[in-house]
Amino acid sequence: MSQITPQIVEQHGLSPEEYQRVLNALGREPNLIELGIFSVMWSEHCSYKSSRIHLKKLPTQAPWVICGPGENAGVIDIGDGQAAIFKMESHNHPSYIEPYQGAATGVGGILRDVFTMGARPVANLNALRFGRPDHPKMKHLVQGVVAGIGGYGNCVGVPTVGGETNFHPAYDGNILVNAMTVGVADQDKIFYSAATGLGNPIVYVGSKTGRDGIHGATMASADFEEDADAKRPTVQVGDPFTEKLLIEACLELMATDAIVAIQDMGAAGLTSSSVEMASKGGAGIRLDMNKVPCREEGMTPYEMMLSESQERMLMVLKPGREAEAEAIFRKWELDFAVIGEVTDTGHMVLEFNGEVVCDIPLAPLADDAPLYDRPYLTREEYKTWAAIKPLDDVPDCPDVGADLLKMMATPALASRRWIYEQYDSQVGADTLQRPGGDAAVVRVHGTRKALAMSTDCTPRYCYADPYEGGKQAVAETYRNISAVGAKPLAITNCLNFANPQRPEIMAQIVGCLEGMSAACQVLDYPIVSGNVSLYNESKATGGGSAILPTPAIGGVGLMNDYGRMATVGFKAAGETIYLIGQEPWASPHQERGHLGQSLWLREIHGREDGAAPHVDLVLEKNAGALIRESIARGLATAVHDVSDGGIAVALAEMALTGGFGADVEAHPDYTAAQWWFGEDQGRYLITVADVEAFQAYLAEAEQDCGVRRLGTVGGDSLFGVSLADLREAHVSFFRDWMEI
C-alpha cells in the first residue's frame, strides 16, 4: 500500500497536478521526507509560483546596483568601496497567531538575510498593518507585535529607526508585520550563497534544531481557516542574544578567506538553505542527518529538514578550514558541526542511521517549480468589481481647524510615539534622525556619509486603483528620502496580497507591480530585493476577509554630508513657508485639490469614495531634485512631504515638531477642503529664512515644479487651534487606548 495518500499530499499544500510533477521529477513515488521537501520548496512562500512571471517585469538594474534580486538581500554601491545591503520580509501569519514571537522572529530572520552577505546591520525598520482598534483581539496584537519588535531588536543591538503603522478593518483577521534591515559592508567582502567545490565541507552553525516552525512556509502559503490558533506550533521561537553572537561570529569568520558560500536558514530552514546553495552553484549536496545538532530527543530527518528554528546558518568552507571556523564559533558559544559535503551528482542526498532516506534531483526541485500565469481582471473589469463610488456632491469644510483637530486624534494620524519609544533607536550611536520624521537617517560609521531610509504604502489607494497605488508607494519613499536631503538609490519591497487564485486579487498584484515598475523606471530607482506574501485573508472573521492590497516599499538613499540634513520641524518665527509641486505644473488630465480616497473624506465624512490620486512621475522626479538641491545649498530650514491628510496635516506635523505655529493663506481657486486636505501627489512644504537667495535659486533651477508661497512661521496656533490642543489630540489615541 502506498505511503503517500491524496490526503497527505493535500496536507502538504500540493495540488494533484503538482504532485504529478513530483512523480515526473523523481520517476517514482516520493517518501514522506521527499514529499515534505517538495512541499516547502514549491510553496508560494518559497517558489513565488503565482507572482514570478510578473516580478520579472520589474526594473532591477542601475550603475550603482551591485547585486539585484535572487540573493539573500540587495546590494548597492555607496562609494568609497562600501556597499549598503538591505531587504524587507513578511512575518504576517505567525504574528497573528503569536504576536510577540511572530514579530520577534521576523526581525531575526531579516537581520540574518543581511549579515549573511557580509554586512553589519545598522538599522531596522518595519511596516505594520492592524485591523480596527475596537476589534476584540487588536489591542493584544498591537501590544504583542510592538513588544516583539522591540524585544528582539533592542537585545540584538541594532537600532529600530523608522516605520509606519496603519489601521483598517480589512486587516481584522490577518495583520501584516513587515520587517526591513539595512547593513553596511565593504564591497570586497560581500558573500554569496552558491555552493561550489567538489568535496568542500558543509557546515551548520548557530542554534540547535528543534520542532518549532515545522511547516511555517506552508502555513504562510495558505489563508487562515477558523482554526488559526491551532497553528501556534508552526510559529518559531527566537533568541536575540544568540543572534547577536551569531552576527559577531559570522563577521569574524568572514574577515578570513575560509567561506566559499553562506546562507541563512529562514523559511523552510535546512531544506531551502541547502537546496538554494546547491542549485545556485550547479552542484549536488550530501547531508548526514545524524550530525545535525538537535535540541529535542528523537527528531526525524523530516522534522530536521522542515524545522524553522531560529538563529541558524549553513556554510560551505574551503577544505582544511574547519578547525579554524569551529574555534571561532565555539568561542562565541555557538553550535558548529560539519554535516555534509558538496558533490557533483546534482542531487540532494540525505543519510540517516547509515541509510539513504532522501535522493532528489535538484534541477526540477529548484528550476521546475510550478509557475502560474493566473487569470486576472482587466483594469476596467477591476474597476467594476471594486465598485468605488464616484466622488459626487463633494462636501466643503466650514472650519479647517475643527476638522484638523479631529483628524489628528484619529488612529490614522495619531502620534506613533507610544510605538517607537519601545524601540532603541540610538544603539550604535550613529542614528541621526529618529522615528517621527520623513525618513530615518543613520551615519555610515566613521564617515560624513549617511543612509536615509523609509517604508511606505497607501493601501486604500492600491485598492481603488492598483496601478496608481503601486506608483504612489514607490514615489512616497522617494519623497521621504529626498525630504531629508538624500539621493534615493534603490528599493526593496514586501508584496502583501490576498488569494492569487481570485482574478480580482491577481488584478491587484499585476496592477500594483505595473505601477511600481513605471515609477522605478522614471525615478531611476531600481528594485534590488523583495518578498511576496500571498493568501493574506481569513475565514475566521467570516465571509473570507481579504486584506487591502499592500505592496510595502522600503527605500534607501545616500547623503554625502550629513551636515546638510533637513528635518521636519519649523525652526524660527518669521521664516517663509513654500509649497512645492502644486502649480503651474498641473497636467491637463490631472485633477488637483484631489479629495478622492483622502483621509479627510474618510475620517470626517465616513466615505471611502472617489479615484486614487494621480501620480505624475515627472513631477515627482523634478520636485525631488529641487528639494534636494535646496537642502544641499542650505536654503531650506525645514522640509516635509505632503501625504496623508494633505497640506493641513503636513503643517500641523511641522508645527508640533518645531513648537511654532503658522499663519497661512488659502488658494482662491480651490475650496477649503480641496486646498487644505486634498492629497495631490508630488508635493513638499519647505521653510526658508533667506527668501531672496531662494528666489535666485528658483530663477536658475531647471525643474519646473510649481512653487507657491503659503505663509509664515510664527505664533502658537494653526488655523485658530492652539498647538497645545493639537498636541493633546495627537497623543490622545494611543495614550487612551493603551491606558497609559
XYZ file of C-alpha atoms in Angstrom:
740
model
C 0.000 0.000 0.000
C 1.255 3.484 -0.866
C 2.757 5.522 1.960
C 1.633 8.763 0.301
C -2.155 9.160 0.177
C -4.075 12.004 -1.524
C -4.867 13.316 1.970
C -1.147 13.521 2.855
C -0.453 15.304 -0.432
C -3.225 17.817 0.339
C -1.913 18.342 3.880
C 1.422 19.305 2.330
C -0.224 22.053 0.268
C 0.330 20.385 -3.117
C -2.399 20.125 -5.734
C -2.903 16.811 -7.589
C -1.281 18.388 -10.658
C 1.729 19.484 -8.620
C 2.048 16.015 -7.099
C 2.114 14.593 -10.617
C 5.052 16.911 -11.333
C 6.808 15.441 -8.291
C 6.238 11.937 -9.658
C 7.586 13.007 -13.044
C 10.661 14.641 -11.468
C 11.535 11.580 -9.390
C 10.379 8.884 -11.790
C 8.859 7.173 -8.747
C 6.734 7.826 -5.696
C 8.394 10.036 -3.052
C 8.780 9.048 0.559
C 7.482 11.389 3.270
C 10.771 13.288 3.634
C 10.987 13.888 -0.108
C 7.338 14.977 -0.250
C 7.941 17.415 2.607
C 10.940 18.915 0.795
C 8.992 19.357 -2.464
C 6.093 20.783 -0.472
C 8.056 23.615 1.141
C 10.230 24.396 -1.897
C 7.143 24.581 -4.119
C 5.099 26.555 -1.595
C 4.053 30.056 -2.591
C 6.339 31.423 0.116
C 9.477 29.836 -1.367
C 8.747 29.455 -5.090
C 6.689 32.615 -5.861
C 4.744 30.426 -8.269
C 1.877 32.916 -8.707
C 3.984 36.075 -8.918
C 7.299 35.072 -10.529
C 6.043 35.668 -14.053
C 5.141 39.270 -13.180
C 8.127 40.004 -10.926
C 10.381 39.553 -13.947
C 8.984 42.815 -15.372
C 10.404 44.947 -12.552
C 13.450 47.184 -13.225
C 16.366 45.859 -11.177
C 19.485 47.430 -12.670
C 21.406 50.685 -12.377
C 25.128 51.568 -12.422
C 25.131 51.577 -8.601
C 23.421 48.176 -8.229
C 25.974 45.522 -7.252
C 23.504 42.677 -6.700
C 19.799 42.657 -7.525
C 17.040 40.161 -6.666
C 17.949 36.490 -6.277
C 20.346 36.625 -3.339
C 19.579 36.969 0.360
C 19.444 40.772 0.053
C 20.088 43.536 -2.475
C 23.421 45.354 -2.656
C 24.133 48.914 -3.831
C 27.313 50.964 -4.148
C 27.540 53.846 -1.662
C 31.045 54.962 -2.634
C 34.477 54.628 -1.031
C 34.495 50.861 -1.582
C 31.408 50.439 0.637
C 28.017 48.922 -0.036
C 24.556 49.123 1.528
C 22.811 45.737 1.777
C 19.091 45.605 2.548
C 15.848 43.673 2.287
C 12.301 43.604 3.603
C 10.319 40.479 4.506
C 6.942 39.494 5.918
C 6.038 37.569 9.054
C 2.290 38.040 8.832
C 0.632 34.736 9.679
C 2.968 33.898 12.599
C 2.402 37.372 14.072
C -1.371 36.964 14.050
C -1.142 33.589 15.800
C 1.582 34.505 18.321
C 2.266 38.257 18.036
C 5.364 38.550 20.225
C 7.312 35.614 18.771
C 5.974 36.167 15.260
C 7.211 39.748 15.164
C 10.444 38.981 17.023
C 11.454 36.168 14.673
C 10.519 38.334 11.696
C 13.169 40.787 12.863
C 15.652 37.974 13.463
C 15.106 36.495 10.011
C 15.619 39.751 8.124
C 18.758 40.503 10.142
C 20.199 37.145 9.017
C 19.374 37.876 5.371
C 21.585 40.958 5.607
C 24.540 39.791 7.700
C 24.772 36.515 5.784
C 26.057 38.655 2.900
C 28.847 40.144 4.975
C 27.132 43.321 6.176
C 26.983 44.626 9.714
C 23.311 45.547 10.282
C 22.967 49.265 11.082
C 19.199 49.834 11.056
C 15.852 48.069 11.363
C 12.537 49.413 10.084
C 9.043 47.974 9.928
C 5.677 48.369 8.212
C 2.709 47.261 10.324
C -0.965 46.934 9.397
C -3.635 46.259 12.013
C -7.431 45.999 11.999
C -9.983 48.126 13.821
C -8.770 49.314 17.221
C -12.118 48.243 18.710
C -11.725 44.676 17.410
C -11.509 42.390 20.480
C -8.069 40.976 19.546
C -6.444 44.125 18.176
C -5.038 45.718 21.321
C -3.413 42.387 22.242
C -1.977 42.075 18.713
C -0.574 45.613 18.662
C 0.990 45.249 22.101
C 2.495 41.860 21.238
C 3.905 42.865 17.862
C 5.436 46.098 19.132
C 6.919 44.318 22.153
C 8.299 41.571 19.896
C 9.978 44.012 17.520
C 11.421 45.987 20.413
C 12.378 42.933 22.434
C 14.383 41.361 19.621
C 15.847 44.494 18.031
C 16.835 46.097 21.320
C 18.562 42.946 22.590
C 20.449 42.238 19.377
C 21.880 45.752 19.376
C 20.571 47.089 16.050
C 18.595 50.368 16.218
C 14.962 50.399 15.071
C 14.845 53.768 13.355
C 11.674 54.027 11.289
C 8.474 52.506 10.020
C 4.755 53.006 9.571
C 1.594 51.729 11.226
C -1.889 51.719 9.687
C -5.311 50.581 10.870
C -8.169 49.333 8.670
C -10.957 46.765 9.137
C -9.564 44.754 6.184
C -6.727 43.597 8.487
C -9.023 42.398 11.304
C -8.315 38.726 10.625
C -4.860 38.980 9.066
C -2.459 41.631 10.320
C 0.724 42.463 8.414
C 4.163 42.576 10.015
C 6.873 43.529 7.511
C 10.450 43.928 8.747
C 13.365 45.619 6.967
C 17.078 45.628 7.767
C 19.834 47.790 6.268
C 23.503 46.885 6.656
C 26.884 48.212 5.511
C 29.731 46.113 4.098
C 32.999 46.528 2.242
C 32.480 45.751 -1.421
C 35.385 43.306 -1.457
C 33.851 41.358 1.451
C 30.382 40.528 0.112
C 29.339 36.882 0.428
C 27.024 34.919 -1.826
C 25.170 31.623 -1.492
C 26.294 29.453 -4.438
C 27.849 26.204 -3.163
C 30.876 25.163 -5.221
C 33.927 22.929 -4.903
C 33.607 19.143 -5.052
C 34.183 17.707 -1.590
C 34.033 21.055 0.210
C 32.615 20.670 3.723
C 29.073 21.841 4.508
C 28.875 23.326 7.977
C 25.908 24.018 10.270
C 26.357 26.853 12.803
C 24.259 28.701 15.365
C 21.450 27.262 17.482
C 20.304 23.674 17.703
C 17.337 22.459 15.637
C 14.012 21.948 17.395
C 10.473 21.152 16.355
C 9.303 24.790 16.254
C 8.273 26.263 12.938
C 7.727 22.986 11.085
C 5.532 23.788 8.057
C 5.929 27.531 8.646
C 6.478 28.176 4.923
C 3.458 26.064 4.026
C 1.305 27.915 6.581
C 2.444 31.228 5.086
C 1.174 29.997 1.703
C -2.453 29.438 2.735
C -5.222 31.611 4.112
C -6.472 31.296 7.677
C -9.301 28.911 8.380
C -11.353 29.206 11.557
C -8.691 27.225 13.479
C -5.909 29.825 13.323
C -4.951 29.333 16.969
C -4.316 25.615 16.369
C -1.385 26.610 14.165
C 0.564 28.007 17.096
C 3.211 25.197 16.932
C 4.172 26.377 13.420
C 5.443 29.682 14.869
C 9.174 29.854 15.524
C 10.719 30.983 18.803
C 13.563 33.488 18.672
C 16.559 34.265 20.893
C 18.071 37.678 20.148
C 21.094 37.093 22.374
C 22.066 34.057 20.291
C 21.500 36.125 17.146
C 23.921 38.772 18.419
C 26.556 36.078 18.977
C 25.825 34.668 15.522
C 26.332 38.078 13.883
C 29.693 38.570 15.573
C 30.895 35.018 14.874
C 29.899 35.181 11.200
C 31.535 38.575 10.698
C 34.688 37.328 12.408
C 34.873 34.289 10.121
C 34.074 36.485 7.113
C 37.196 38.514 7.868
C 39.165 35.386 6.889
C 39.018 33.764 3.456
C 37.588 30.456 4.715
C 34.000 30.817 3.434
C 33.007 29.651 -0.051
C 29.251 30.259 0.379
C 26.837 31.113 3.167
C 23.067 31.054 3.525
C 20.772 31.681 6.469
C 18.146 29.132 7.425
C 14.942 31.101 7.010
C 11.640 29.861 5.634
C 11.816 26.074 5.150
C 15.010 26.020 7.248
C 17.646 23.452 6.351
C 15.721 22.444 3.222
C 15.663 25.818 1.461
C 19.166 26.808 2.553
C 20.765 23.590 1.273
C 18.691 23.396 -1.921
C 19.323 27.044 -2.827
C 23.068 26.818 -2.170
C 23.496 23.666 -4.254
C 21.192 24.860 -7.067
C 22.887 28.238 -7.431
C 26.262 26.531 -7.569
C 25.116 23.912 -10.059
C 26.279 21.262 -7.595
C 24.917 18.402 -5.544
C 24.804 18.040 -1.793
C 25.083 15.169 0.689
C 24.000 15.614 4.307
C 24.403 13.223 7.249
C 21.289 13.900 9.313
C 22.798 12.207 12.370
C 25.234 15.121 12.605
C 22.606 17.905 12.688
C 22.662 19.474 16.184
C 19.214 18.844 17.714
C 17.780 20.133 20.970
C 14.910 17.627 21.177
C 15.005 13.854 21.546
C 14.211 11.544 18.664
C 13.945 14.108 15.900
C 13.369 12.573 12.470
C 15.048 13.727 9.240
C 11.625 15.027 8.143
C 11.444 17.262 11.227
C 15.075 18.380 10.915
C 14.682 19.379 7.273
C 11.410 21.290 7.755
C 12.066 22.914 11.133
C 12.300 26.704 11.103
C 14.190 27.009 14.374
C 15.862 30.386 14.509
C 19.465 31.690 14.600
C 20.948 29.067 12.277
C 23.241 29.333 9.220
C 24.612 26.945 6.620
C 28.096 27.426 5.136
C 30.398 25.867 2.592
C 34.024 26.156 3.732
C 37.300 25.743 1.931
C 38.770 22.312 2.702
C 41.012 22.215 5.743
C 39.487 25.342 7.337
C 37.015 23.508 9.561
C 39.102 23.711 12.755
C 39.699 27.461 12.336
C 35.988 28.092 11.798
C 34.970 25.836 14.664
C 37.275 27.675 17.054
C 35.545 30.975 16.228
C 32.025 29.593 16.740
C 32.960 27.759 19.939
C 34.460 30.985 21.260
C 31.071 32.644 20.719
C 29.371 29.654 22.430
C 27.539 28.531 19.295
C 26.994 25.084 17.815
C 29.282 24.064 14.970
C 29.001 20.822 13.017
C 30.273 19.525 9.686
C 27.102 17.862 8.402
C 27.928 17.051 4.783
C 29.779 17.908 1.610
C 29.360 19.386 -1.849
C 29.031 16.716 -4.575
C 28.864 16.680 -8.361
C 25.747 14.490 -8.570
C 23.198 17.288 -8.988
C 21.154 15.522 -6.299
C 20.263 16.218 -2.679
C 21.084 13.041 -0.794
C 20.219 12.682 2.906
C 21.570 9.845 5.017
C 20.273 8.789 8.438
C 21.379 5.825 10.558
C 23.521 4.622 7.670
C 20.702 4.598 5.117
C 19.787 6.953 2.267
C 16.436 8.455 3.293
C 16.135 11.066 0.522
C 17.509 11.305 -3.014
C 16.094 14.195 -5.037
C 17.408 15.656 -8.308
C 17.941 19.355 -7.548
C 17.237 20.767 -11.010
C 13.498 20.027 -11.002
C 13.204 20.902 -7.326
C 14.589 24.412 -7.884
C 14.067 25.169 -11.574
C 10.881 23.260 -12.374
C 8.815 24.633 -9.534
C 5.270 25.359 -10.703
C 4.859 28.700 -12.473
C 1.334 30.007 -12.882
C 0.034 32.759 -15.118
C -3.138 33.085 -13.130
C -6.128 34.829 -14.729
C -6.724 38.425 -13.693
C -9.294 41.123 -14.387
C -8.504 43.943 -16.801
C -8.256 47.426 -15.293
C -11.806 48.183 -16.434
C -13.146 44.882 -15.074
C -11.377 45.509 -11.778
C -12.884 48.986 -11.558
C -16.334 47.454 -11.952
C -15.569 44.775 -9.356
C -14.165 47.216 -6.788
C -17.301 49.372 -7.194
C -15.674 52.503 -5.803
C -18.361 55.183 -5.659
C -17.649 58.305 -7.730
C -16.871 61.403 -5.714
C -20.111 63.283 -6.260
C -21.508 66.087 -4.095
C -18.137 66.791 -2.508
C -18.674 68.483 0.835
C -16.705 71.561 1.836
C -15.002 72.344 5.095
C -16.503 75.273 7.027
C -13.945 75.074 9.858
C -10.448 73.866 8.872
C -9.164 73.999 12.457
C -12.006 71.868 13.833
C -11.551 69.213 11.141
C -7.779 69.183 11.613
C -8.194 68.702 15.371
C -10.475 65.692 14.792
C -8.141 64.171 12.219
C -5.003 64.459 14.335
C -6.754 62.374 17.011
C -7.695 59.512 14.657
C -5.752 56.214 14.608
C -4.685 57.085 11.044
C -2.749 60.216 12.079
C -2.199 59.896 15.822
C 1.352 60.164 17.137
C 3.174 56.831 16.952
C 5.393 57.802 19.887
C 3.861 55.037 22.058
C 5.181 52.556 19.487
C 8.636 53.876 18.691
C 9.563 54.759 22.259
C 9.619 50.995 22.895
C 12.384 50.651 20.306
C 16.011 51.519 20.963
C 16.732 53.879 18.066
C 20.079 55.095 19.399
C 22.116 51.914 19.956
C 25.285 52.087 17.874
C 25.409 55.875 18.305
C 25.039 56.527 14.546
C 21.328 57.399 14.360
C 20.952 60.990 13.143
C 17.165 61.088 12.636
C 14.916 59.033 14.860
C 11.360 57.856 14.129
C 8.790 60.586 13.633
C 10.253 62.400 10.630
C 10.046 61.743 6.897
C 12.968 59.321 6.669
C 15.282 57.787 9.240
C 18.936 58.771 8.826
C 21.895 56.681 10.020
C 25.516 57.729 9.683
C 27.880 55.393 7.833
C 30.227 54.806 10.763
C 33.426 56.818 10.681
C 32.411 58.906 7.627
C 30.451 62.046 6.736
C 28.053 59.907 4.703
C 24.630 58.816 5.898
C 21.933 56.448 4.703
C 18.326 57.652 4.614
C 15.550 55.054 4.655
C 11.773 54.918 4.686
C 8.918 52.391 4.442
C 5.721 53.443 2.685
C 2.485 52.267 1.106
C -1.068 53.644 0.947
C -3.291 50.547 0.717
C -6.535 52.483 0.215
C -5.072 53.945 -2.995
C -3.931 50.466 -4.112
C -7.442 49.086 -3.628
C -9.128 51.918 -5.524
C -6.563 51.831 -8.359
C -3.765 49.247 -8.111
C -1.685 50.897 -10.855
C -1.713 54.394 -9.319
C -1.341 52.885 -5.846
C 1.760 50.970 -6.920
C 3.257 54.155 -8.380
C 2.430 56.114 -5.246
C 4.030 53.613 -2.851
C 7.357 53.936 -4.678
C 7.023 57.707 -5.107
C 6.332 58.313 -1.419
C 9.570 56.642 -0.343
C 11.322 58.762 -2.999
C 9.771 61.902 -1.457
C 10.574 60.940 2.121
C 14.220 60.263 1.300
C 14.511 63.455 -0.774
C 12.908 65.430 2.072
C 15.910 64.820 4.353
C 18.383 65.703 1.587
C 19.433 62.225 0.433
C 19.557 60.909 -3.120
C 17.128 57.940 -3.449
C 19.077 54.963 -4.846
C 17.053 51.738 -4.686
C 14.131 49.967 -3.071
C 13.172 46.652 -1.558
C 9.568 45.544 -1.261
C 7.201 43.287 0.610
C 4.208 42.491 -1.589
C 1.275 41.597 0.657
C -1.885 40.413 -1.113
C -4.769 38.001 -0.597
C -5.579 34.816 -2.565
C -3.996 34.929 -6.055
C -6.434 32.303 -7.304
C -9.112 35.013 -7.294
C -8.893 37.060 -10.546
C -9.674 40.317 -8.742
C -6.778 39.763 -6.310
C -4.458 38.814 -9.172
C -5.518 42.079 -10.847
C -4.339 43.927 -7.740
C -0.979 42.143 -7.870
C -0.441 42.812 -11.585
C -1.670 46.409 -11.387
C 0.486 47.297 -8.390
C 3.572 45.705 -9.966
C 2.994 47.620 -13.211
C 2.651 50.868 -11.274
C 5.771 50.132 -9.216
C 7.685 49.328 -12.391
C 6.663 52.590 -14.061
C 7.713 54.605 -11.009
C 11.061 52.828 -10.681
C 11.862 53.445 -14.339
C 11.060 57.168 -14.380
C 12.662 57.850 -10.985
C 15.765 55.746 -11.788
C 15.096 53.893 -8.580
C 15.511 50.120 -9.117
C 14.204 47.208 -7.033
C 17.113 45.156 -5.649
C 15.371 42.713 -3.301
C 11.957 41.786 -2.018
C 9.447 39.304 -0.718
C 5.964 38.165 -1.741
C 3.350 37.283 0.874
C 0.087 35.939 -0.543
C -3.055 34.357 0.898
C -3.408 37.144 3.444
C -7.064 36.635 4.172
C -9.043 34.953 6.868
C -12.164 32.865 7.017
C -12.006 33.264 10.796
C -13.658 36.700 10.555
C -16.499 35.285 8.470
C -17.074 35.759 4.762
C -13.483 35.395 3.566
C -11.952 38.697 4.570
C -9.115 39.790 2.255
C -6.582 42.439 3.212
C -6.244 45.596 1.149
C -3.505 45.227 -1.481
C -0.375 46.306 0.398
C 2.848 46.447 -1.640
C 5.029 47.890 1.119
C 8.122 49.661 -0.220
C 11.393 50.184 1.649
C 13.592 52.860 0.109
C 17.271 53.632 0.738
C 19.158 56.779 -0.249
C 22.587 58.286 0.277
C 23.643 61.605 1.775
C 27.273 62.550 1.110
C 27.430 65.015 4.020
C 25.000 64.610 6.875
C 25.799 68.160 7.979
C 23.300 69.268 5.314
C 20.479 67.020 6.553
C 16.973 68.543 6.699
C 14.365 67.860 9.384
C 10.586 68.322 9.655
C 10.106 70.850 12.453
C 9.663 74.603 11.985
C 12.877 76.330 13.108
C 12.154 80.023 13.698
C 9.366 82.585 13.674
C 9.315 84.777 10.591
C 10.537 82.147 8.143
C 8.574 81.789 4.903
C 6.649 78.600 4.074
C 6.526 77.442 0.453
C 4.527 74.691 -1.226
C 6.493 72.847 -3.916
C 4.807 70.785 -6.638
C 1.336 72.297 -6.930
C 1.084 74.704 -9.876
C 1.561 75.800 -12.609
C 2.665 72.212 -13.142
C -0.738 70.534 -13.184
C -1.096 68.466 -16.345
C -4.314 68.904 -18.359
C -5.517 65.427 -17.398
C -4.608 65.821 -13.777
C -7.096 66.862 -11.140
C -5.575 68.889 -8.307
C -7.137 69.509 -4.953
C -7.798 65.756 -5.007
C -10.167 64.508 -2.296
C -10.885 61.008 -3.652
C -9.712 58.310 -1.188
C -8.457 61.071 1.131
C -8.212 60.664 4.874
C -10.309 63.791 5.350
C -13.184 62.263 3.382
C -12.920 59.013 5.351
C -12.349 60.352 8.854
C -14.643 63.400 8.770
C -17.391 62.130 6.458
C -17.102 58.340 6.729
C -16.730 57.897 2.966
C -14.172 55.851 1.007
C -15.200 57.262 -2.355
C -13.503 58.511 -5.480
C -10.461 57.616 -7.534
C -6.979 57.405 -6.056
C -4.856 60.498 -6.774
C -2.856 60.511 -9.994
C 0.929 60.262 -9.583
C 2.807 62.421 -12.088
C 6.216 60.759 -12.114
C 7.962 63.578 -13.989
C 6.761 65.999 -11.331
C 7.963 63.593 -8.614
C 11.433 63.479 -10.170
C 11.696 67.229 -10.725
C 10.283 68.226 -7.337
C 12.607 65.773 -5.583
C 15.635 67.219 -7.384
C 14.605 70.778 -6.488
C 14.135 69.855 -2.826
C 17.475 68.053 -2.597
C 19.309 70.965 -4.172
C 17.555 73.462 -1.880
C 18.762 71.417 1.090
C 22.292 70.985 -0.299
C 22.596 74.773 -0.763
C 21.459 75.400 2.792
C 18.345 77.264 1.630
C 15.698 75.035 3.241
C 15.448 75.239 7.016
C 12.700 72.586 7.310
C 11.178 70.149 4.809
C 8.183 67.812 4.942
C 6.457 65.856 2.196
C 2.694 66.286 1.821
C 0.883 62.952 2.084
C -1.993 61.636 4.243
C -4.281 64.493 5.229
C -2.833 66.999 2.764
C -1.293 70.395 3.446
C -3.131 70.977 6.741
C -1.782 67.801 8.347
C 1.738 68.405 6.991
C 1.674 71.905 8.513
C 0.423 70.525 11.842
C 3.244 67.954 11.972
C 5.856 70.628 11.215
C 4.349 72.903 13.850
C 4.154 70.217 16.567
C 7.711 69.049 15.886
C 9.163 72.549 15.894
C 6.998 74.193 18.531
C 5.929 77.114 16.327
C 2.554 77.863 14.798
C 1.966 79.345 11.360
C -0.110 81.931 9.517
C -1.088 80.519 6.106
C -3.286 81.584 3.179
C -5.869 79.600 1.241
C -5.929 79.458 -2.556
C -8.801 81.271 -4.297
C -9.254 78.582 -6.979
C -9.881 75.728 -4.551
C -12.434 75.009 -1.860
C -11.059 74.926 1.683
C -11.395 71.127 1.698
C -9.544 70.721 -1.598
C -6.727 73.091 -0.712
C -6.038 72.075 2.869
C -6.990 68.367 2.851
C -6.585 67.300 -0.782
C -3.970 64.575 -1.283
C -2.326 65.667 -4.545
C 0.933 63.810 -5.031
C 4.453 65.111 -5.660
C 4.332 67.940 -3.113
C 6.543 69.225 -0.294
C 6.405 72.030 2.254
C 9.659 73.867 2.932
C 10.579 76.819 5.107
C 13.124 79.401 4.016
C 14.982 82.028 6.051
C 16.605 83.858 3.091
C 13.785 84.412 0.608
C 15.992 86.380 -1.791
C 18.541 83.579 -2.079
C 15.786 81.019 -2.553
C 14.152 83.074 -5.306
C 17.536 83.435 -7.009
C 17.959 79.661 -6.972
C 14.449 79.132 -8.376
C 15.235 81.521 -11.225
C 18.185 79.364 -12.310
C 16.670 75.957 -11.480
C 15.945 73.661 -14.390
C 12.968 71.997 -12.722
C 9.529 73.477 -13.245
C 7.693 72.221 -10.196
C 5.273 74.958 -9.292
C 6.381 76.930 -6.215
C 3.834 78.891 -4.189
C 4.263 80.993 -1.067
C 1.946 79.578 1.597
C 2.572 81.757 4.644
C 4.847 82.457 7.602
C 6.068 80.553 10.646
C 5.120 82.056 13.994
C 2.697 82.195 16.889
C 1.356 79.307 18.931
C -1.628 78.258 16.824
C -2.584 76.868 13.425
C -5.954 77.523 11.761
C -7.104 79.107 15.010
C -6.307 75.997 17.075
C -3.629 76.227 19.750
C -0.611 73.962 19.424
C -1.384 72.709 22.931
C -4.807 71.474 21.781
C -3.339 69.974 18.610
C -0.695 68.162 20.631
C -3.268 66.799 23.072
C -5.362 65.491 20.160
C -2.281 63.991 18.532
C -1.141 61.958 21.547
C -4.592 61.025 22.849
C -5.371 57.917 20.770
C -2.552 55.592 21.846
C -2.422 57.029 25.363
C -6.114 56.404 25.969
C -6.255 53.092 24.080
C -3.319 51.635 25.947
C -4.474 53.303 29.195
C -1.089 54.782 29.892
